[in-house]
Amino acid sequence: MNGTRVEALSAGYAGGRPAPRHETKSKMQDSVATIVVWSLAMLGLSALGVIIVAILWRGLATALNPAFIFGEPQAMKAGGGIWPMIVSSFYLAALTIVISLPIGVGAAIYMAEFAKEGKITKLVRFGADSLSTVPSIVYGIFGMMLFVVYFGFGYSLIAGALTLTILNLPTVMRTSEEALKAVPDSYREASMGLGANRWYTVKKVILPCAVPGITTGAILTIGRIIGESAAIIYTVGIFVKKIPLSPLAPGAPMSANIWHMYTEGALVPDWLRVASGEAAFLLLVVLALNLLARLVSWLYRRKTRTSDRFA
Amino acid sequence: MDKSSSISREWIVKKILFVLAMMAVLGIVLIIVLVTKESIPALTKVGPFNLFSTTWNPKTGDYGIVVFIVGTLLTTLGGLLIAVPLALGTALFLTQMAPQRMGTLVTRGVEILAGIPSIVIGWIGFTLLVPLLAALTRSAGTGILAASIILGIMSMPTITSIARDALETVPSSYKQASIGLGATRWQTIWHVILPAARPGLLVAVILGMGRAIGETVAVALVIGPATTFPKSLTTPTHTLTTKILMEMGESSGLQRSVLFAMAFALLLLSMGMILTVRLATRKKEFAR
């Protein structure tokens, strides 16, 4: 009944030509396509599963061993740990965030609150888009020439942090701008209607509301910094024995140290064990950061829902 | 509060924020200027004939980079051959078919996959994929095939999320009209939704390509290395990024300059992609 109506309709649509008669064929085609699409999606998901399981399978036992986490790295003999590498990773992330957050958030405030859409905003967006497509190895050798050689910082955490600041600038700007734009316009109107100027409004009303969004973006950026390797191998360093204290000291973030293990690790008898443990630890850190970012945005959403109810 | 002082303070703040926004422009200009400057000796002293030859041997003054360019093109193509069906399938699944819970699970999975460090994926390639391919093909196992699989997995999340956005912008009235005319779900997807989302899907593929061209460490762990053309899909070779990564440390003089010229080529590729994306997204708003 329904079928005949649809057929009549489609016959009318096709200008009187007879409706297609191979309905069973198209239905079969539809089921096959559904199966194919489902399998492709599941294949992608299982690739992720294989990666996580395989990395943890090889490295989890090592990665959770306190003697490995807090141990001193070894350059020539077995039994080394990765404590200075863990410290380097987080130190580098902290340093980068401290530099890039003010720049990125400031730029986002300009774009979202002050600038009129026009030539300037187009130029800035083009700059940010271009930065986000530059391969990380190009950032690496750029940072090496500019910060390590010309500025004379040598291989150091600060050289890496400055390089990663530029690398992450588009992401920090975008997430901050989204967080700012998510604040309803009525807030701005209310504040400015009470006589506050634009900057006062941003400082006292808009920014506080955008903090959770900016925080989520910052946590995801920390994850990216800790996972980055090509941009830091030639700026920060790949092996240290002691914890770096000064920002001007060379470091060896975990990701760069795994690369070192692959290229020169054969000097260490248990390099496979060390690198696998380090990879597993790195993966756990990145997964934890991902979870943390999700938690922050969930808490925030729950909070706004309550405040909506009171509004 | 004195009105005039608050206005001038706002003026200062606005200027400071403007300078911060211009940092993005300054950054890309600095990168282009510095990479260009460092590659000038390669372009003038080595010359195009030497650069565009197939022999790489700094000791004898041979700086041919064609092998690496071919390596980059082949691995990128291979990566896309794997990533595009996976990503398009996943994006279609998420926008057209997925039951809610399954959709959330796949979305989270794609997000997590996007965040896995490339060195970790490379480590899997080195410890699991390469030995597997070596056993299956009775060869070294490293090379174009391993790199393509790794790149396919790595560019899949990028393509998926952009393709998903593109598919979501197709007005649901298009879909309802097609279903209302008696088309099956697949006919609707194939004849209505995919064509309507084409510019966005093109952008997705181009940005995924960018990810594949620029990926370095993960490829370096599975590519070989060797400075010759690959004889098969599982013989060692090199790409632009892996060559820069592996040789920059011990390089100096002309050799270093040639490595910067390779970075310059990568920059040209990525800028070209940005321009293509801009062209593809410029026109077309959907009629409602």
XYZ file of C-alpha atoms in Angstrom, chain A residues 6 9-10 13 23 26-27 29-30 33-34 37-38 40-45 47-48 50-52 54-55 58 102-103 105-107 109-111 114-116 120 122-139 141-142 144-146 149-150 155 166 169 173 197-200 203 223 226-230 233-234 255 258-259 261-262 271-272 275-276 279 282-283 286-287 290 294, chain B residues 1 6-7 9-10 13-14 17-18 20-25 27-28 30-31 34-35 37-38 85-86 88-90 92-93 97-99 102 105-106 108-113 115-121 123-124 126-128 153 156 179-187 207 210 213-217 220-222 224-225 241 244-250 256 259-260 263 266-267 270-271 273-275 278:
194
model
C 5.764 5.983 -3.143
C 4.969 9.596 -6.451
C 8.326 8.753 -7.916
C 8.554 12.928 -10.282
C 13.521 -2.833 -5.770
C 18.469 -1.837 -4.502
C 17.450 -3.285 -1.152
C 22.648 -3.104 -2.392
C 21.528 -1.149 0.643
C 26.527 -1.039 1.843
C 25.347 -1.000 5.444
C 30.140 0.935 6.332
C 29.752 -0.819 9.680
C 34.947 0.101 8.051
C 33.992 1.897 11.255
C 34.736 -1.203 13.335
C 38.062 -1.689 11.538
C 39.129 1.819 12.546
C 38.092 1.168 16.121
C 43.143 -0.485 14.920
C 43.017 1.673 18.038
C 45.376 -3.254 18.621
C 47.675 -0.274 19.227
C 46.694 0.149 22.878
C 50.064 -4.181 21.897
C 51.821 -1.228 23.543
C 54.933 -5.147 25.718
C 49.038 34.187 27.349
C 49.847 34.627 23.653
C 44.404 33.513 24.774
C 45.359 37.161 24.126
C 45.173 36.561 20.389
C 40.434 37.691 22.868
C 41.480 40.056 20.112
C 39.843 37.901 17.441
C 37.890 43.328 19.653
C 38.571 42.804 15.964
C 36.002 43.495 13.282
C 43.359 41.778 9.750
C 41.654 37.161 7.580
C 45.426 37.599 7.736
C 45.631 36.201 11.271
C 43.471 33.210 10.366
C 45.557 32.567 7.277
C 48.699 32.703 9.438
C 47.231 30.274 11.959
C 45.964 27.909 9.244
C 49.373 27.913 7.585
C 51.138 27.242 10.882
C 48.885 24.261 11.518
C 49.895 22.579 8.255
C 53.661 23.007 8.657
C 55.147 19.541 9.326
C 56.571 19.148 12.824
C 60.047 18.229 11.546
C 60.152 21.621 9.808
C 59.354 23.222 13.170
C 64.890 22.298 12.281
C 63.497 25.855 12.293
C 67.159 24.385 15.936
C 68.467 27.199 13.709
C 66.606 30.064 15.401
C 71.972 28.300 17.086
C 71.119 31.998 16.463
C 69.810 22.197 23.127
C 54.672 28.441 17.683
C 49.666 28.533 18.678
C 44.048 30.199 19.636
C 33.893 49.103 28.875
C 34.917 46.248 26.610
C 38.149 45.259 28.328
C 36.509 45.361 31.781
C 38.268 40.618 32.188
C 48.956 15.983 25.633
C 54.159 15.384 25.617
C 53.518 13.285 22.506
C 55.509 15.490 20.135
C 58.874 14.212 18.990
C 60.034 15.510 15.594
C 64.631 16.014 18.935
C 66.823 18.843 17.570
C 59.074 10.704 23.114
C 62.353 6.533 22.533
C 63.748 7.839 19.241
C 66.738 4.235 21.929
C 65.784 3.268 18.375
C 67.050 -0.977 25.028
C 63.958 -2.815 23.783
C 61.828 1.876 25.030
C 58.759 -0.389 25.292
C 56.191 3.953 25.164
C 53.858 7.757 27.518
C 50.625 6.217 26.230
C 48.392 10.783 27.108
C 45.275 8.678 27.801
C 42.560 12.888 27.465
C 36.893 15.151 29.239
C 36.903 56.038 37.489
C 39.926 54.092 31.042
C 39.529 54.734 27.340
C 43.886 51.964 28.853
C 41.442 50.103 26.637
C 45.080 46.722 25.811
C 43.657 46.514 22.317
C 46.098 41.979 22.028
C 46.559 42.928 18.375
C 49.586 38.878 20.251
C 47.205 37.993 17.405
C 49.851 38.959 14.875
C 52.213 36.389 16.463
C 50.604 33.747 14.270
C 51.521 35.778 11.192
C 55.500 32.796 13.235
C 54.754 31.641 9.699
C 59.779 33.608 10.410
C 59.564 29.957 9.384
C 64.514 31.149 7.841
C 63.963 27.948 5.877
C 67.529 31.558 3.782
C 69.076 28.278 4.913
C 37.854 4.374 2.843
C 38.274 3.870 6.597
C 34.703 7.970 4.919
C 33.148 4.746 6.154
C 33.484 5.871 9.754
C 29.128 7.868 7.141
C 28.606 5.427 9.982
C 23.766 4.789 10.645
C 25.215 4.564 14.120
C 22.982 3.710 17.050
C 27.917 2.846 19.237
C 32.070 4.833 21.306
C 33.425 5.299 17.783
C 35.686 8.679 21.414
C 37.848 6.047 19.725
C 38.661 8.382 16.842
C 39.496 11.200 19.286
C 41.822 8.949 21.264
C 43.472 7.641 18.097
C 45.888 11.895 20.306
C 48.207 8.874 20.342
C 51.788 10.155 19.966
C 53.386 9.370 16.638
C 56.403 7.814 18.336
C 54.050 5.305 20.024
C 52.420 4.380 16.712
C 56.989 1.867 18.006
C 54.067 -0.467 17.239
C 58.665 -1.237 14.479
C 57.940 -3.972 17.017
C 54.773 -5.520 15.559
C 46.017 4.852 10.675
C 42.296 8.518 9.471
C 13.877 9.001 1.191
C 10.414 10.397 0.511
C 10.890 9.697 -3.182
C 11.474 6.057 -2.342
C 15.255 5.893 -2.440
C 16.976 3.454 -0.103
C 19.370 4.739 2.542
C 22.374 3.837 0.425
C 20.927 5.432 -2.718
C 44.163 17.873 5.272
C 48.934 17.067 4.827
C 53.172 14.225 4.039
C 54.427 15.829 7.238
C 54.516 12.793 9.497
C 58.080 12.034 10.475
C 58.975 9.853 13.428
C 61.159 6.846 10.222
C 60.735 3.784 12.427
C 59.336 1.641 9.592
C 64.202 1.359 6.272
C 66.191 3.480 5.687
C 60.795 14.036 6.410
C 65.783 15.357 7.305
C 65.232 13.728 10.683
C 67.991 11.162 10.329
C 70.662 13.358 8.782
C 70.232 16.805 10.319
C 72.206 15.862 13.433
C 75.457 15.021 11.669
C 72.608 20.849 5.827
C 68.157 19.264 4.012
C 66.659 22.731 4.474
C 62.067 21.315 4.262
C 57.599 20.411 2.341
C 56.609 23.999 3.152
C 51.707 22.469 2.805
C 51.138 26.058 1.676
C 47.368 22.555 0.308
C 46.147 25.469 2.421
C 45.473 27.473 -0.729
C 40.713 27.926 0.793
